[in-house]
Tab-separated table of C-alpha atoms in Angstrom:
chain	number	residue	atom	x	y	z
P	896	MET	CA	-13.646	3.344	15.396
P	897	ASN	CA	-13.739	4.803	11.871
P	898	ILE	CA	-11.208	4.910	9.083
P	899	PHE	CA	-10.090	8.527	9.890
P	900	ARG	CA	-9.418	7.766	13.556
P	901	PHE	CA	-7.483	4.596	12.600
P	902	LEU	CA	-5.415	6.423	10.065
P	903	ALA	CA	-4.787	9.206	12.643
P	904	ASP	CA	-3.548	6.688	15.308
P	905	MET	CA	-1.401	4.942	12.719
P	906	SER	CA	0.116	8.226	11.577
P	907	HIS	CA	0.895	9.025	15.214
P	908	VAL	CA	2.592	5.611	15.723
P	909	LEU	CA	4.480	6.109	12.454
P	910	SER	CA	5.695	9.536	13.519
P	911	ILE	CA	7.193	8.002	16.739
P	912	LEU	CA	8.899	5.252	14.757
P	913	LEU	CA	10.303	7.826	12.311
P	914	LEU	CA	11.712	9.906	15.202
P	915	LEU	CA	13.324	6.873	16.828
P	916	GLN	CA	14.672	5.726	13.475
P	917	LYS	CA	16.167	9.207	12.863
P	918	ILE	CA	18.031	9.115	16.072
P	919	ARG	CA	19.174	5.584	15.533
P	920	SER	CA	20.335	5.999	11.907
P	921	SER	CA	22.125	9.294	12.458
P	922	ASN	CA	23.134	8.416	15.998
P	923	SER	CA	22.270	12.011	16.754
P	924	VAL	CA	19.517	14.091	18.218
P	925	ALA	CA	20.522	17.194	16.199
P	926	GLY	CA	17.488	19.099	14.921
P	927	ILE	CA	15.102	17.488	17.372
P	928	SER	CA	13.594	19.699	20.072
P	929	PHE	CA	13.884	18.119	23.499
P	930	LYS	CA	11.413	20.681	24.748
P	931	THR	CA	8.721	19.478	22.340
P	932	GLN	CA	9.364	15.915	23.309
P	933	ALA	CA	9.151	16.737	26.990
P	934	LEU	CA	5.872	18.501	26.374
P	935	TYR	CA	4.519	15.411	24.663
P	936	ALA	CA	5.493	13.274	27.564
P	937	LEU	CA	3.542	15.654	29.885
P	938	VAL	CA	0.595	15.603	27.460
P	939	PHE	CA	0.374	11.823	27.730
P	940	VAL	CA	0.767	11.724	31.494
P	941	THR	CA	-1.989	14.281	32.066
P	942	ARG	CA	-4.338	12.792	29.469
P	943	TYR	CA	-3.953	9.092	30.119
P	944	LEU	CA	-4.437	9.202	33.904
P	945	ASP	CA	-7.827	7.725	33.063
P	946	VAL	CA	-6.169	4.498	32.177
P	947	PHE	CA	-6.455	3.756	35.871
P	948	ILE	CA	-10.117	4.830	36.098
P	949	TYR	CA	-11.996	3.065	33.402
P	950	PHE	CA	-11.467	0.546	30.653
P	951	VAL	CA	-12.369	1.346	26.987
P	952	SER	CA	-10.822	-1.425	24.945
P	953	ILE	CA	-7.728	-3.429	24.692
P	954	TYR	CA	-6.685	-1.269	21.728
P	955	ASN	CA	-7.216	1.893	23.751
P	956	THR	CA	-5.297	0.695	26.738
P	957	ALA	CA	-2.415	-0.705	24.549
P	958	MET	CA	-2.054	2.475	22.615
P	959	LYS	CA	-2.009	4.640	25.782
P	960	ILE	CA	0.698	2.454	27.225
P	961	LEU	CA	2.596	2.637	23.922
P	962	PHE	CA	2.499	6.445	23.743
P	963	LEU	CA	3.410	6.814	27.356
P	964	GLY	CA	6.222	4.364	27.062
P	965	THR	CA	7.719	5.574	23.840
P	966	SER	CA	7.565	9.323	24.929
P	967	PHE	CA	9.624	8.596	27.982
P	968	TYR	CA	11.917	6.247	26.044
P	969	THR	CA	12.494	9.075	23.460
P	970	LEU	CA	13.377	11.480	26.385
P	971	HIS	CA	15.721	8.962	27.713
P	972	VAL	CA	17.487	8.315	24.473
P	973	MET	CA	17.664	12.041	23.695
P	974	TYR	CA	19.222	12.757	27.093
P	975	LYS	CA	21.813	10.001	26.620
P	976	LYS	CA	22.761	11.350	23.204
P	977	ARG	CA	22.514	15.023	24.250
P	978	ASP	CA	26.114	15.765	23.265
P	979	SER	CA	25.877	14.200	19.826
P	980	GLY	CA	24.076	17.132	18.253
P	981	THR	CA	26.364	19.102	16.028
P	982	ILE	CA	25.054	22.306	17.616
P	983	ALA	CA	24.525	22.145	21.457
P	984	ALA	CA	20.809	21.788	22.068
P	985	ASN	CA	20.666	24.553	24.592
P	986	THR	CA	21.820	27.205	22.202
P	987	ILE	CA	19.124	26.489	19.649
P	988	ASP	CA	16.192	24.876	21.538
P	989	THR	CA	15.320	28.179	23.065
P	990	PHE	CA	11.522	28.413	22.798
P	991	ARG	CA	9.950	29.714	26.047
P	992	VAL	CA	7.655	26.771	26.974
P	993	GLU	CA	6.521	28.553	30.180
P	994	PHE	CA	3.976	30.511	28.162
P	995	LEU	CA	2.575	27.391	26.571
P	996	LEU	CA	2.206	25.732	29.916
P	997	ILE	CA	0.628	28.635	31.667
P	998	GLY	CA	-1.628	29.435	28.710
P	999	SER	CA	-2.799	25.798	28.520
P	1000	LEU	CA	-3.432	25.613	32.292
P	1001	ALA	CA	-5.360	28.824	32.289
P	1002	LEU	CA	-7.587	27.718	29.389
P	1003	ALA	CA	-8.156	24.372	31.111
P	1004	LEU	CA	-9.181	26.072	34.373
P	1005	ILE	CA	-11.479	28.514	32.609
P	1006	PHE	CA	-13.074	26.130	30.089
P	1007	PRO	CA	-12.805	22.552	31.327
P	1008	SER	CA	-14.319	20.096	28.915
P	1009	GLU	CA	-18.122	19.611	29.454
P	1010	ARG	CA	-17.801	22.196	32.252
P	1011	ILE	CA	-16.814	19.439	34.702
P	1012	TYR	CA	-14.512	20.908	37.325
P	1013	SER	CA	-12.719	17.738	38.383
P	1014	VAL	CA	-8.999	17.366	38.691
P	1015	THR	CA	-8.821	14.583	36.013
P	1016	ASN	CA	-11.088	16.505	33.676
P	1017	ILE	CA	-9.041	19.764	33.988
P	1018	LEU	CA	-5.900	17.763	33.374
P	1019	TRP	CA	-7.425	16.158	30.366
P	1020	THR	CA	-8.405	19.630	28.909
P	1021	PHE	CA	-4.944	20.930	29.795
P	1022	SER	CA	-3.440	18.006	27.777
P	1023	LEU	CA	-5.449	18.855	24.720
P	1024	TRP	CA	-4.479	22.559	24.763
P	1025	LEU	CA	-0.821	21.733	25.448
P	1026	GLU	CA	-0.683	19.216	22.660
P	1027	SER	CA	-2.132	21.677	20.244
P	1028	VAL	CA	0.930	23.919	20.742
P	1029	ALA	CA	3.645	21.415	21.782
P	1030	ILE	CA	5.186	21.342	18.299
P	1031	LEU	CA	6.108	25.009	18.469
P	1032	PRO	CA	9.600	24.610	19.956
P	1033	GLN	CA	10.298	22.044	17.121
P	1034	LEU	CA	9.015	24.299	14.353
P	1035	PHE	CA	10.894	27.265	15.900
P	1036	MET	CA	14.096	25.147	15.941
P	1037	LEU	CA	13.466	24.127	12.287
P	1038	GLN	CA	12.976	27.767	11.345
P	1039	ARG	CA	16.285	28.739	12.955
P	1040	THR	CA	18.326	25.981	11.314
P	1041	GLY	CA	16.559	26.393	8.032
P	1042	GLN	CA	17.005	22.764	6.956
P	1043	ALA	CA	16.559	19.316	8.445
P	1044	GLU	CA	17.374	15.663	7.710
P	1045	SER	CA	14.688	13.942	5.691
P	1046	LEU	CA	13.635	11.574	8.508
P	1047	THR	CA	13.111	14.588	10.764
P	1048	VAL	CA	10.969	16.183	8.111
P	1049	HIS	CA	8.840	12.976	7.606
P	1050	TYR	CA	8.444	12.773	11.371
P	1051	ILE	CA	6.995	16.273	11.558
P	1052	PHE	CA	4.816	15.595	8.607
P	1053	ALA	CA	3.376	12.334	10.081
P	1054	LEU	CA	2.785	14.142	13.385
P	1055	GLY	CA	0.834	16.901	11.615
P	1056	LEU	CA	-1.121	14.337	9.600
P	1057	TYR	CA	-2.196	12.626	12.842
P	1058	ARG	CA	-4.267	15.506	14.257
P	1059	GLY	CA	-5.521	16.376	10.786
P	1060	PHE	CA	-7.087	12.974	10.488
P	1061	TYR	CA	-8.602	13.430	13.909
P	1062	VAL	CA	-10.343	16.526	12.684
P	1063	LEU	CA	-11.900	14.485	9.920
P	1064	ASN	CA	-12.852	11.896	12.472
P	1065	TRP	CA	-14.602	14.415	14.581
P	1066	ILE	CA	-16.593	15.695	11.650
P	1067	TYR	CA	-17.489	12.100	10.825
P	1068	ARG	CA	-18.489	11.374	14.402
P	1069	TYR	CA	-20.637	14.616	14.547
P	1070	TYR	CA	-22.778	13.329	11.707
P	1071	PHE	CA	-22.740	9.557	12.095
P	1072	ASP	CA	-22.148	8.968	15.840
P	1073	ASN	CA	-24.015	11.958	17.172
P	1074	TRP	CA	-20.854	12.717	19.186
P	1075	PHE	CA	-18.990	15.965	19.527
P	1076	SER	CA	-16.327	17.418	21.845
P	1077	LEU	CA	-15.779	21.117	21.439
P	1078	THR	CA	-12.459	21.134	23.197
P	1079	SER	CA	-11.080	18.360	21.050
P	1080	PHE	CA	-12.346	20.006	17.831
P	1081	VAL	CA	-11.054	23.557	18.615
P	1082	THR	CA	-7.565	22.354	19.794
P	1083	GLY	CA	-7.307	19.866	16.888
P	1084	ILE	CA	-7.963	22.697	14.400
P	1085	ILE	CA	-5.374	24.892	16.062
P	1086	GLN	CA	-2.823	21.946	16.093
P	1087	THR	CA	-3.397	21.144	12.417
P	1088	ALA	CA	-3.223	24.843	11.438
P	1089	LEU	CA	0.133	25.263	13.028
P	1090	TYR	CA	1.494	22.715	10.613
P	1091	SER	CA	-0.084	24.352	7.554
P	1092	ASP	CA	3.022	26.241	6.472
P	1093	PHE	CA	5.166	23.193	7.125
P	1094	PHE	CA	2.793	21.042	4.988
P	1095	TRP	CA	3.148	23.494	2.093
P	1096	VAL	CA	6.977	23.358	2.294
P	1097	TYR	CA	6.852	19.567	2.568
P	1098	TYR	CA	4.659	19.372	-0.540
P	1099	GLN	CA	6.838	21.791	-2.541
P	1100	LYS	CA	10.208	20.364	-1.606
P	1101	VAL	CA	10.104	16.827	-0.221
P	1102	LEU	CA	7.478	15.387	-2.466
P	1103	LYS	CA	9.363	16.827	-5.459
P	1104	GLY	CA	12.485	15.147	-4.324
P	1105	LYS	CA	14.375	18.279	-3.321
P	1106	LYS	CA	16.277	18.792	-0.127
P	1107	PHE	CA	14.292	20.275	2.698
P	1108	GLU	CA	15.241	23.852	3.141
P	1109	LEU	CA	13.022	26.630	4.291
P	1110	PRO	CA	12.720	29.513	1.895
Z	994	GLU	CA	-15.830	14.958	42.569
Z	995	PRO	CA	-18.180	14.829	39.552
Z	996	PRO	CA	-17.931	11.770	37.284
Z	997	LEU	CA	-15.539	11.992	34.354
Z	998	PRO	CA	-17.235	11.463	30.999
Z	999	LYS	CA	-15.775	8.432	29.356
Z	1000	LYS	CA	-13.271	9.477	26.735
Z	1001	ASP	CA	-12.710	6.738	24.149
Z	1002	GLU	CA	-10.193	8.577	21.871
Z	1003	LEU	CA	-6.517	8.739	22.133
């Protein structure tokens, strides 16, 4: 564990808390992509299968259970409140996730991490590719609506920050731990890059106290 | 099935 990884995990936990707080405080799931949340649940299921295979640390196991639990809890809450959005979710959450699923599966089958062709390893690789693009339905939705509640915006920012910190962690581990995972690094760069436009708007608008509106 | 390398990150 190093400081970057710890900050990454904390940003990830913060993003989940912000999302749940947004739903609670506005009593609405308007502006939140159900598809993105469903993809994250699938990411955690396919990645954390190893929780049954080996033990890393109490921290590791607890966080895996936390991420799995909160992702399904979020889906449950969103489903319950599905009619509370001012705009019906199905008219705006229209990103075609089939392409993300098929693309991620194809990449995992062609380039499994460490070239180990086991079911668990292919699913692990799939989860990394899928996570790298899982935010797209959410960003697509944001672009269509053009504006968002501040908690939603903070949620997306914390989520983007999380993988950005992981990239720093991987650079650190390459030099100081003699450890490197090409799959993690490449997907992490893609994931962080997808947020780059969003980060810029966040900096320009939110940090300067203006309402979040896309130009 | 070949062994899975231990993955310690989340």
